[in-house]
Tab-separated table of C-alpha atoms and ligand atoms in Angstrom:
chain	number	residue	atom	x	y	z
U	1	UNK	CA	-20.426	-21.139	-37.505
U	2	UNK	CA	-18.745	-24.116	-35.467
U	3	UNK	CA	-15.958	-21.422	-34.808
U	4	UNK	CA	-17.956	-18.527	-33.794
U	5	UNK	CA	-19.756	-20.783	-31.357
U	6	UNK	CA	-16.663	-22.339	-29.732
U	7	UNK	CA	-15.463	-18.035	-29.319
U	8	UNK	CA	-18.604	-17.999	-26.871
U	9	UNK	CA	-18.541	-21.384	-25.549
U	10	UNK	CA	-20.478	-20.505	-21.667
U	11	UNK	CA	-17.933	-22.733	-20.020
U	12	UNK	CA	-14.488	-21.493	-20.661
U	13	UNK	CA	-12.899	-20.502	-17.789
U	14	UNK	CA	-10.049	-18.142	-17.387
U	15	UNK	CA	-7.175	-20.621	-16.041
U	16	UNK	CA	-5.733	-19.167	-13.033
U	17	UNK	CA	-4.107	-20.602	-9.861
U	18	UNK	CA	-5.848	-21.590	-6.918
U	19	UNK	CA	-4.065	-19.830	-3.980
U	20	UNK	CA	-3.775	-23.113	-2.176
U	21	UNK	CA	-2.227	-24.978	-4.465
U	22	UNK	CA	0.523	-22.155	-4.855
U	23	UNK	CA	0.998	-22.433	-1.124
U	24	UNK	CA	0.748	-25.882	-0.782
U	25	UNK	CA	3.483	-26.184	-3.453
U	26	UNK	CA	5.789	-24.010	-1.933
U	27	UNK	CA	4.762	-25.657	1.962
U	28	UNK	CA	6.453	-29.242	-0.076
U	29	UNK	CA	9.253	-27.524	-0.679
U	30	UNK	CA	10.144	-26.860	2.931
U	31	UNK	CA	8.742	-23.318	2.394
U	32	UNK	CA	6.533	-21.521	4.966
U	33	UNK	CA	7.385	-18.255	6.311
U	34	UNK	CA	5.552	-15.066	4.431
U	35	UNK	CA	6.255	-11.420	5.291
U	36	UNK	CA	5.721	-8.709	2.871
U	37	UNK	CA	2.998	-5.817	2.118
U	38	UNK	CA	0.125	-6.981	0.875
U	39	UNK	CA	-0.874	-5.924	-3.157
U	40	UNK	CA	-4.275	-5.793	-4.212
U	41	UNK	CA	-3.225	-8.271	-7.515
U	42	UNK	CA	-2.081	-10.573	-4.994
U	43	UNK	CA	-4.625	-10.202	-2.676
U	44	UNK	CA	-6.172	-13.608	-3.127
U	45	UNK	CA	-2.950	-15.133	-2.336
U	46	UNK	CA	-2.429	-12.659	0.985
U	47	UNK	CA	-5.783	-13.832	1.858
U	48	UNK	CA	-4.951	-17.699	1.788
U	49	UNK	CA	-1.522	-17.119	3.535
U	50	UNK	CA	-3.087	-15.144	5.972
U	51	UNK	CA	-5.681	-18.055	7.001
U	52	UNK	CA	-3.790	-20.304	6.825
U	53	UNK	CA	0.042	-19.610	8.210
U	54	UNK	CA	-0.104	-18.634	11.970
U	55	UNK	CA	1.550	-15.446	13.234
U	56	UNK	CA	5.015	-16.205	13.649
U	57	UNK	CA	4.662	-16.926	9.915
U	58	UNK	CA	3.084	-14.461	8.015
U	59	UNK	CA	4.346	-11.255	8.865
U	60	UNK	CA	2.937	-7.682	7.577
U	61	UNK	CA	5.870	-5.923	7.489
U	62	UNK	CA	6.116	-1.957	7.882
U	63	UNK	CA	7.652	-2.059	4.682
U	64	UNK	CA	9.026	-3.959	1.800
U	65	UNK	CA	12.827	-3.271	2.841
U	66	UNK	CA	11.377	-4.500	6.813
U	67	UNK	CA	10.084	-7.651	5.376
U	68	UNK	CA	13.581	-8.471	3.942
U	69	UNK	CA	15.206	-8.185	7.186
U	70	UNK	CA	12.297	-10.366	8.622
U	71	UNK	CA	13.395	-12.854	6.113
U	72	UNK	CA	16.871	-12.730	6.377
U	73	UNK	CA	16.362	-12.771	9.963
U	74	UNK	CA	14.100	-15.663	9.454
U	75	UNK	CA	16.693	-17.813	7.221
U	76	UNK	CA	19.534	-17.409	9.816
U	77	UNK	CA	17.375	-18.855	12.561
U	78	UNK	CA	16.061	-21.421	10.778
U	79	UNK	CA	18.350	-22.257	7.180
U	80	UNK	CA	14.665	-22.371	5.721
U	81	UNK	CA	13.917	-20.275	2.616
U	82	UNK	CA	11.447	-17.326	3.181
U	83	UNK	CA	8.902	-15.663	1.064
U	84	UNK	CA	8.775	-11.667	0.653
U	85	UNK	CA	5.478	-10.914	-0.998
U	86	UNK	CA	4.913	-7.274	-2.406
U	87	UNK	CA	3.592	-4.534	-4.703
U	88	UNK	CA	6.199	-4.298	-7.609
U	89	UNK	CA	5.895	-0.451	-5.933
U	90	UNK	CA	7.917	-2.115	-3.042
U	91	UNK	CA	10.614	-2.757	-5.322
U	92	UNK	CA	12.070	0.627	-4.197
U	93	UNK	CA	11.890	-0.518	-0.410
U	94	UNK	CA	13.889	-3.647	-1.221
U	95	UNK	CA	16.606	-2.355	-3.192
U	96	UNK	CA	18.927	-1.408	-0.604
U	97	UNK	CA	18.300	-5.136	1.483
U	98	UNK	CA	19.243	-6.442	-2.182
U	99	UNK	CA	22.503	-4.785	-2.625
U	100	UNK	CA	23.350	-5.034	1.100
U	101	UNK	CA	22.292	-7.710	2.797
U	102	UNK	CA	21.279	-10.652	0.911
U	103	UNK	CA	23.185	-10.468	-1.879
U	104	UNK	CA	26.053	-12.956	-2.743
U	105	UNK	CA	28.188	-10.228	-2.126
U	106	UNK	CA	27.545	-9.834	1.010
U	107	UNK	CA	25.631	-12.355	3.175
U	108	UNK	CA	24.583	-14.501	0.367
U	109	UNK	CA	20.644	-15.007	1.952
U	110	UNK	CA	18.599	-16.556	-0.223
U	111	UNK	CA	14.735	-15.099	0.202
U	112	UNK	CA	11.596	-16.113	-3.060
U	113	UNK	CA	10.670	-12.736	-4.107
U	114	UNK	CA	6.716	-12.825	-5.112
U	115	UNK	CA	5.971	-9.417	-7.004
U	116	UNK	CA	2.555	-8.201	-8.059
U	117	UNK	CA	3.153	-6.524	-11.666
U	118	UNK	CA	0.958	-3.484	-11.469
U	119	UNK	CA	1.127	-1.135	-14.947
U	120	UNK	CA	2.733	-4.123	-17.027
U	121	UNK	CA	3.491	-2.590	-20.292
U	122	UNK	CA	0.354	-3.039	-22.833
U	123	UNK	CA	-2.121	-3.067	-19.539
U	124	UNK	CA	-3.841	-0.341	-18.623
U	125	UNK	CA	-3.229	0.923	-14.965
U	126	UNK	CA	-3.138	4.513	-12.750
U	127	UNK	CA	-0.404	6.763	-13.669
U	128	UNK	CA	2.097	5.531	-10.577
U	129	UNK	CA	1.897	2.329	-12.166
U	130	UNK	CA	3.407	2.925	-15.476
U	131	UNK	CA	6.591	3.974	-14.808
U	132	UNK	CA	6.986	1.016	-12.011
U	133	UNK	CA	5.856	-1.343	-14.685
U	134	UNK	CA	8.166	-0.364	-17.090
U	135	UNK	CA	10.806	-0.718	-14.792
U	136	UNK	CA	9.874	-4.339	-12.696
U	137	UNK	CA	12.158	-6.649	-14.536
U	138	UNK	CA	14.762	-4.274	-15.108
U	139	UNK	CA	15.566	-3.327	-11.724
U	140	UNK	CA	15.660	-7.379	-10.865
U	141	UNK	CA	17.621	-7.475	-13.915
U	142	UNK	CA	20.339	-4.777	-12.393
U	143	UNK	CA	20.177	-6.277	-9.456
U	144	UNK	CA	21.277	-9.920	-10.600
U	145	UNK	CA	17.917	-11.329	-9.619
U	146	UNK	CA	17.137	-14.287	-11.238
U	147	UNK	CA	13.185	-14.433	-11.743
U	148	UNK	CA	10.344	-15.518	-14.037
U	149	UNK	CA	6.803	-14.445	-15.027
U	150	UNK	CA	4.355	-16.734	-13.144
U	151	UNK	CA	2.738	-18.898	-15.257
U	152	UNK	CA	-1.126	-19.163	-14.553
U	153	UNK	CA	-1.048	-22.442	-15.462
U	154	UNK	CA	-0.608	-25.029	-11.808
U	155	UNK	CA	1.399	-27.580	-13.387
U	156	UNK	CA	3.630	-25.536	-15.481
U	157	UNK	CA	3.743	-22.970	-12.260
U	158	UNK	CA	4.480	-26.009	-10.298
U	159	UNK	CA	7.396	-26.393	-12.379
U	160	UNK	CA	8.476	-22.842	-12.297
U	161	UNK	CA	8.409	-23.400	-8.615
U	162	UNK	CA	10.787	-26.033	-8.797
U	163	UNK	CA	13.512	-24.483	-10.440
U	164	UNK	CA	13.395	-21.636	-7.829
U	165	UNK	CA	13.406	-23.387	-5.190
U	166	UNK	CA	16.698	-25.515	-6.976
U	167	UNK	CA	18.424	-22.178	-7.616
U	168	UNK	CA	17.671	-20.816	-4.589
U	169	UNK	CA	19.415	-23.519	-2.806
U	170	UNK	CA	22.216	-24.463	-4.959
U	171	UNK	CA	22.956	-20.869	-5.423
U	172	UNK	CA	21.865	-19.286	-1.594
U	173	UNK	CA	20.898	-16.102	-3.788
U	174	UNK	CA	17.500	-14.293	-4.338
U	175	UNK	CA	14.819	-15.277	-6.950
U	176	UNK	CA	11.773	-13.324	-7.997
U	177	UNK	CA	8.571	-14.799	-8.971
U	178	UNK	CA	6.621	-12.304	-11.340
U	179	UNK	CA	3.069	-12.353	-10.664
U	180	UNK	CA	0.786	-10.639	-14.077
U	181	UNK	CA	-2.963	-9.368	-13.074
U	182	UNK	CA	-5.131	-12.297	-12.280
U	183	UNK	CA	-3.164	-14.850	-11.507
U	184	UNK	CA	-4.697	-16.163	-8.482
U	185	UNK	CA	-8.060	-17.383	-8.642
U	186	UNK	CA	-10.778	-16.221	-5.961
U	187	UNK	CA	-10.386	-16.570	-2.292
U	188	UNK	CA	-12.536	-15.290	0.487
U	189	UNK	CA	-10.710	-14.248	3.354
U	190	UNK	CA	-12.124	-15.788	6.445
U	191	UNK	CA	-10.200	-14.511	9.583
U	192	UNK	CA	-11.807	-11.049	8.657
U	193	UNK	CA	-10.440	-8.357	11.277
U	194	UNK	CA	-13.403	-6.005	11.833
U	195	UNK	CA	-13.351	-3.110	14.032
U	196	UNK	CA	-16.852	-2.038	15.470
U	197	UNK	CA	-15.844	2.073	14.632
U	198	UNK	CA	-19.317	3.760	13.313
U	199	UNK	CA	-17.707	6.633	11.626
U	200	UNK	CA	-16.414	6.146	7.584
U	201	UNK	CA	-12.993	6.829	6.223
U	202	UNK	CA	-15.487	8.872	3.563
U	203	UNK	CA	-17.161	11.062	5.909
U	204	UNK	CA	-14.428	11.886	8.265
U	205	UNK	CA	-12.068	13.051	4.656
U	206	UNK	CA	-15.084	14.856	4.015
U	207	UNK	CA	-15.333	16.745	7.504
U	208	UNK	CA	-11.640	17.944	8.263
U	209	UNK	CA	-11.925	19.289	4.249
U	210	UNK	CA	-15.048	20.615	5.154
U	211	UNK	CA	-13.607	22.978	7.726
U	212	UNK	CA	-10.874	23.946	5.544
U	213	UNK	CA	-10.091	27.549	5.212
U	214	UNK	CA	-9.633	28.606	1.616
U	215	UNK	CA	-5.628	28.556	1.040
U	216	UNK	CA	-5.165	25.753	3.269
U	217	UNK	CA	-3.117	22.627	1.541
U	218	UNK	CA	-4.041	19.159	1.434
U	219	UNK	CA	-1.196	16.815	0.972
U	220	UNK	CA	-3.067	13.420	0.697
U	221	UNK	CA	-1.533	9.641	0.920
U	222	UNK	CA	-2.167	6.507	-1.813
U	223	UNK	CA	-4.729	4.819	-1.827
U	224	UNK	CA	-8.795	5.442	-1.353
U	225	UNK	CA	-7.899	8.662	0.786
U	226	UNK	CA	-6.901	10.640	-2.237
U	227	UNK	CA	-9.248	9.122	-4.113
U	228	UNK	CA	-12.412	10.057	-1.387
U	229	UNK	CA	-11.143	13.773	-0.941
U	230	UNK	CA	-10.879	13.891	-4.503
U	231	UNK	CA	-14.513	12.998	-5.028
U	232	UNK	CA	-15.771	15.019	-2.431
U	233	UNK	CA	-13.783	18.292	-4.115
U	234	UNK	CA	-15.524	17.394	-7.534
U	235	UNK	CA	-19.383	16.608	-5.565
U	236	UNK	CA	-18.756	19.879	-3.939
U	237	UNK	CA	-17.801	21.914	-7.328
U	238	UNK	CA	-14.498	23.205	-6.128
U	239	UNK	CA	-11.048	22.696	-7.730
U	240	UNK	CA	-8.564	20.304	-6.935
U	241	UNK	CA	-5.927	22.752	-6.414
U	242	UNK	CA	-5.753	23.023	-2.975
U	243	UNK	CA	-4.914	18.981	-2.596
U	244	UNK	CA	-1.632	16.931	-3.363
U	245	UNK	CA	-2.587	13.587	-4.390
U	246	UNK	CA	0.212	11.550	-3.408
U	247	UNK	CA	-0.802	8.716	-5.680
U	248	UNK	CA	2.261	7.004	-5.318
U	249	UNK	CA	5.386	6.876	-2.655
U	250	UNK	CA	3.348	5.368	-0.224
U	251	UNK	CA	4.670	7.045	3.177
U	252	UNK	CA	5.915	9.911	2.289
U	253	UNK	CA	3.159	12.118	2.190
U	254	UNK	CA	3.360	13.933	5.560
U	255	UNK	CA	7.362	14.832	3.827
U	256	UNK	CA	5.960	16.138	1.160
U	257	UNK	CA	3.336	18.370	3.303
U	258	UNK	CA	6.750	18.971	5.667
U	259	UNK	CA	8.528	20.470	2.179
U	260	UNK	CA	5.474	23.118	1.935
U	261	UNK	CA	4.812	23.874	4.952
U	262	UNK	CA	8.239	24.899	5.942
U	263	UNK	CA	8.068	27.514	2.747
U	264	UNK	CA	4.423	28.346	3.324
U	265	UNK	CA	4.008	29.617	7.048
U	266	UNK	CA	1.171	31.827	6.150
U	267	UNK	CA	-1.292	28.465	5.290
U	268	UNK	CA	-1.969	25.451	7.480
U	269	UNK	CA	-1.044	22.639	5.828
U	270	UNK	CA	-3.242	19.381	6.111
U	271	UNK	CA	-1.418	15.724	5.609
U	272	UNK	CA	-3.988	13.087	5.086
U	273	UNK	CA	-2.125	10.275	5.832
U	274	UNK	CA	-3.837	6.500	6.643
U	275	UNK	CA	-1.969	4.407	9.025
U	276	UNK	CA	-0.471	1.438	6.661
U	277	UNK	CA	1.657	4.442	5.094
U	278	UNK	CA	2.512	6.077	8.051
U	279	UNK	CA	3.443	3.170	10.031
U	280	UNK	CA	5.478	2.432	6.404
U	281	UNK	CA	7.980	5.213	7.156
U	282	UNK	CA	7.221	6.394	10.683
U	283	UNK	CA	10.543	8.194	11.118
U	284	UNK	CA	9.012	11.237	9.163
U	285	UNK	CA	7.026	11.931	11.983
U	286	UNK	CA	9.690	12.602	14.287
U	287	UNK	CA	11.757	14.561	11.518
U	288	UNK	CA	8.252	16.972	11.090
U	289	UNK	CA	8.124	17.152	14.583
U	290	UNK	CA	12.085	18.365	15.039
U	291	UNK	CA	11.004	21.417	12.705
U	292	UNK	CA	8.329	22.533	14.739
U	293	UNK	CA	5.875	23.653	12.162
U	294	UNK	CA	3.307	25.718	13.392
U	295	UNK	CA	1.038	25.437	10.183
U	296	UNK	CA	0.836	21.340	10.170
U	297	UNK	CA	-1.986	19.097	10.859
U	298	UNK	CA	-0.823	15.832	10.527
U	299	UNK	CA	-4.317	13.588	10.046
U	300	UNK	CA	-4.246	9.965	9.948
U	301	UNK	CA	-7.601	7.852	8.885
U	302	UNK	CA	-6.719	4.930	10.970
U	303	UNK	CA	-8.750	2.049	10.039
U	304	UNK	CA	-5.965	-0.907	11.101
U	305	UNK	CA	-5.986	-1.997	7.369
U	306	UNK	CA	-4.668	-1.758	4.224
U	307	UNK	CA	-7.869	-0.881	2.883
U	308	UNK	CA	-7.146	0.154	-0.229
U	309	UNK	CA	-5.403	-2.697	-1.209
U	310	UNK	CA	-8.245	-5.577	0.228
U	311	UNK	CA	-8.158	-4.733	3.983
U	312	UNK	CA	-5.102	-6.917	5.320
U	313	UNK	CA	-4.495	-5.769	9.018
U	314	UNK	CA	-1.938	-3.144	10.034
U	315	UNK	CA	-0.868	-2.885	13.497
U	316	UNK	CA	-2.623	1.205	13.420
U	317	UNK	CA	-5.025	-0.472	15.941
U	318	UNK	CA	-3.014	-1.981	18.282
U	319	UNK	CA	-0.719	1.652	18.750
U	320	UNK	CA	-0.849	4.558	20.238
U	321	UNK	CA	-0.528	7.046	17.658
U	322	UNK	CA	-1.120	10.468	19.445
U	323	UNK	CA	1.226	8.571	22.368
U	324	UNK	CA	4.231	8.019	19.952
U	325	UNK	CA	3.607	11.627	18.158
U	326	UNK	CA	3.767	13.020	21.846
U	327	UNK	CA	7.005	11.491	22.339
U	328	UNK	CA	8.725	12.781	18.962
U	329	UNK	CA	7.508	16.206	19.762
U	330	UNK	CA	3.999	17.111	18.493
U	331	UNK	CA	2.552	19.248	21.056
U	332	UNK	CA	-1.014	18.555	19.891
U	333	UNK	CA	-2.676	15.571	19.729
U	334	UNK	CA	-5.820	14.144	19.543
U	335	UNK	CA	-7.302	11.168	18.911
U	336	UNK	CA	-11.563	11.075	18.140
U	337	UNK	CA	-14.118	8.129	16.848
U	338	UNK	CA	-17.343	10.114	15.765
U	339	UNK	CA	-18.075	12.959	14.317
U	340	UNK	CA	-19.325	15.068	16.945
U	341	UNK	CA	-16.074	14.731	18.277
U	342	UNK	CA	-14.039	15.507	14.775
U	343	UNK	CA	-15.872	18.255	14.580
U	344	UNK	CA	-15.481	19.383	17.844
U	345	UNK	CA	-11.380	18.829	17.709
U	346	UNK	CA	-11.038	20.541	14.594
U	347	UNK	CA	-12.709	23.727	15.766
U	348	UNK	CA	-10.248	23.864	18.883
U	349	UNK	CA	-6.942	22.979	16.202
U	350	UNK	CA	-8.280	25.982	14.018
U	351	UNK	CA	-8.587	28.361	17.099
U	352	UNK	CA	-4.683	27.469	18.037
U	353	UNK	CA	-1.349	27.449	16.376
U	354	UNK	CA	1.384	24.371	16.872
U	355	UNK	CA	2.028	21.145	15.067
U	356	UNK	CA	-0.605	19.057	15.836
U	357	UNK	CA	-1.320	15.288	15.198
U	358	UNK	CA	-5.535	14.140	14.916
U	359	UNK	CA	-6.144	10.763	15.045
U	360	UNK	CA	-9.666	9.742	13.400
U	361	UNK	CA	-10.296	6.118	14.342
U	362	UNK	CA	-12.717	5.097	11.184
U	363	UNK	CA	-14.245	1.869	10.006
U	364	UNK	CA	-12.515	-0.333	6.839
U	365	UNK	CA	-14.047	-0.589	3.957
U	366	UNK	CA	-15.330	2.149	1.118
U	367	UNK	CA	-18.354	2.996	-1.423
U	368	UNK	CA	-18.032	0.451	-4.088
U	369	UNK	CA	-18.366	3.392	-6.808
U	370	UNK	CA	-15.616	5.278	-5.391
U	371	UNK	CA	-13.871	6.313	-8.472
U	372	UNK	CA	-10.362	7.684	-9.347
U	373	UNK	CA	-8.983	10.992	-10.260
U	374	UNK	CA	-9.885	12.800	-13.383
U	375	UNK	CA	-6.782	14.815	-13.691
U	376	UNK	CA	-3.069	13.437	-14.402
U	377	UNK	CA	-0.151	13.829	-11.641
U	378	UNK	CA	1.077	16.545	-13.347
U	379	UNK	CA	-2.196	18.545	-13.648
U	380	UNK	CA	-2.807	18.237	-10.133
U	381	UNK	CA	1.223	19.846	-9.278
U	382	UNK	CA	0.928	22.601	-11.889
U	383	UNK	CA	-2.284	23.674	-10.103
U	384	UNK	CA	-1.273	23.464	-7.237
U	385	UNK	CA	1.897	25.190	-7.699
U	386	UNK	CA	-0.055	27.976	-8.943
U	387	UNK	CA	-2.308	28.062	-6.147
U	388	UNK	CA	0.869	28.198	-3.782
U	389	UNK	CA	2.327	31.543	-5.687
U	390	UNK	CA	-1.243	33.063	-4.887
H	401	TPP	C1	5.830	1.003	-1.435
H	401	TPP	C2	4.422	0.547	-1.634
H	401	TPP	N1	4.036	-0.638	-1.160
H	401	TPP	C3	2.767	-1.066	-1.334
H	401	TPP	C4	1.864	-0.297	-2.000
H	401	TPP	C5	0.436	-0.785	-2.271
H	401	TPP	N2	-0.531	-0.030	-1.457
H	401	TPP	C6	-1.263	0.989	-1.979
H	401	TPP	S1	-2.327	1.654	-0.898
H	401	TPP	C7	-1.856	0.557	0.297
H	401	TPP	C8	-2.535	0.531	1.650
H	401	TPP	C9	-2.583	1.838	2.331
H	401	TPP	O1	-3.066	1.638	3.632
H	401	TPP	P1	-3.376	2.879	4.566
H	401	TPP	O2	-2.321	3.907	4.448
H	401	TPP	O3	-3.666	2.359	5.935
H	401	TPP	O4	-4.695	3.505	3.926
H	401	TPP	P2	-6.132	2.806	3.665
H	401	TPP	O5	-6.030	2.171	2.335
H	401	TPP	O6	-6.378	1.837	4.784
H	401	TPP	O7	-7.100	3.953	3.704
H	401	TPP	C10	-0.847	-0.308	-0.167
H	401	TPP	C11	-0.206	-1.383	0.639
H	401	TPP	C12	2.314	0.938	-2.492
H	401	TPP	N3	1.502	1.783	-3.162
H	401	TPP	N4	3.581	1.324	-2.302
């Protein structure tokens, strides 16, 4: 009886770190510059660091790889050890940084590697998690990274934190701290970046699919934009053939929608793309523009944020996107705010031909029921392969 009792004792309390004391531990140890790509399981932590360490040092980087130069770049100015914070999904970004820039082969740099764990083997996750998940400690492993697993624990952690820093210094090499779901406790983010824009990220997906004719393509980005469209196909009873969920490589979608539309000149192709992954690998957009596809609508949802992943501030905002599309070689652009105007735009892009870039300036944030895709990553190619023989 005593037992069962204690199982559902009201008080216990999942032990966790509080975000300040992780950066107040690492601030001790001489430690304050922060660039990365925000992660949703370390968005508690992005929240603190972004409240609390000015600009100059806390730096959303384009990409994971980006962020490692900012470091390195960081470390030769000052001899002060950097953070890199990041999606285990940036792994991929970083590799080439690792093997060929701040490795001890090289220039030696050390940089404290802070990696959200998304699809850690025996948790359940989405489908691009679980391969990354399998493979988190074993890249670090081939790579000669030294790392641990976070403890949750603050004194223990505190410890943990030690030792890096110790290695770090003694050795000038690279060490990864391992971050499992729910590490960091709560945290509110207070410098909250709104932007006044009336029209949602929803409603504009659900216009430009709207107008779709019916062998058009969808390639979609990561995130809440594939998730949205594919909502809106299943509210509206039609098939999810005609869209490419890119639920992982973040960036890389309007590629993929390049890859297609080059074979596929009789359909306009749509990329959905949001402006956190197109700012990630920007140079696509001047490689779709050197091949001049007539069929491509390159869309980006521009809400300045990384929405999907708690709402951390790109620089999409501060840009001109149909400006630098212009420049590479789009001969369309557009950029609209309301829906008047979408709809408006896309009935003059569907009355011309040309590679054409639409800018829809929408406001952050998302229905909190939004939910995820039904079918697996390989459903969704095998029908839409099918649908591409048709
Ligand atoms: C290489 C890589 N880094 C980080 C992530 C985590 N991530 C998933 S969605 C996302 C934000 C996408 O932002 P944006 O493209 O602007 O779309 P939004 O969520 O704002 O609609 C991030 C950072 C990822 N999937 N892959």
């Amino acid at each position: 009886m005593h037992e069962h009792k204690r199982n559902y004792y009201p008080y216990t309390r999942t032990i966790m770190i509080q975000p300040k004391f992780f950066y107040d531990t690492l601030a001790s140890h001489g430690i304050s510059f922060y660039a990365g790509v925000p992660d949703s399981l370390l968005k508690n932590l992005c929240a603190y660091i972004t409240d609390h360490a000015d600009e100059r040092h806390n730096i959303i980087a384009a990409n994971e790889g980006g962020a490692m130069g900012l470091a390195a770049g960081h470390y030769l100015a000052t001899g002060q050890i950097p953070v890199v914070y990041m999606q285990n999904s940036g792994e991929g970004n970083i590799i080439n940084p690792l093997a060929s820039l701040t490795d001890k082969d090289v220039y030696n740099i050390p940089v404290l590697l802070v990696i959200g764990w998304r699809g850690k083997p025996g948790v359940h996750d989405e489908p691009q998690h679980v391969k990354q998940g399998k493979v988190t400690t074993g890249l670090l492993n081939t790579m000669g990274i030294d790392f641990t697993v976070l403890s949750k624990e603050e004194d223990k952690a505190a410890g943990q934190i030690k030792k890096a820093v110790e290695y770090m210094e003694r050795t000038k090499e690279c060490y990864a701290l391992v971050i499992e779901k729910d590490t960091f406790d709560a945290y509110t983010l207070q410098n909250v970046v709104k932007n006044d824009l009336a029209l949602s990220r929803e409603e504009a997906i659900q216009t430009v699919a709207g107008v779709m004719d019916e062998k058009d393509v969808i390639v979609s980005t990561t995130g809440m934009i594939s998730r949205e469209l594919f909502e809106y196909r299943t509210a509206q009873d039609q098939g999810h053939e005609r869209d490419f969920l890119t639920v992982g490589s973040m960036g890389h979608a309007s590629q993929i929608a390049l890859g297609i539309a080059m074979e596929k000149a009789d359909r306009r192709i749509w990329c959905f793309d949001g402006d956190g992954a197109c700012i990630m690998h920007m140079g696509g957009m001047a490689i779709v523009a050197s091949k001049q596809p007539k069929n491509y609508v390159h869309v980006i949802f521009n809400n300045g944020a990384h929405d999907s992943v708690g709402g951390q501030p790109t620089v999409g905002l501060n840009i001109d996107l149909p400006r630098i599309a212009r420049a590479v070689g789009y001969p369309h652009t557009y950029s609209v705010a309301s829906k008047e105007d979408l709809l408006d735009v896309l009935d003059e892009i569907k009355s011309q031909e040309g590679l054409t870039l639409l800018e829809v300036k929408v406001r952050k944030g998302n229905r909190k029921d939004l939910g995820r895709p039904t079918t697996t990553p390989i459903q969704n190619k095998e029908a839409l392969m099918a649908f591409l023989k048709d």
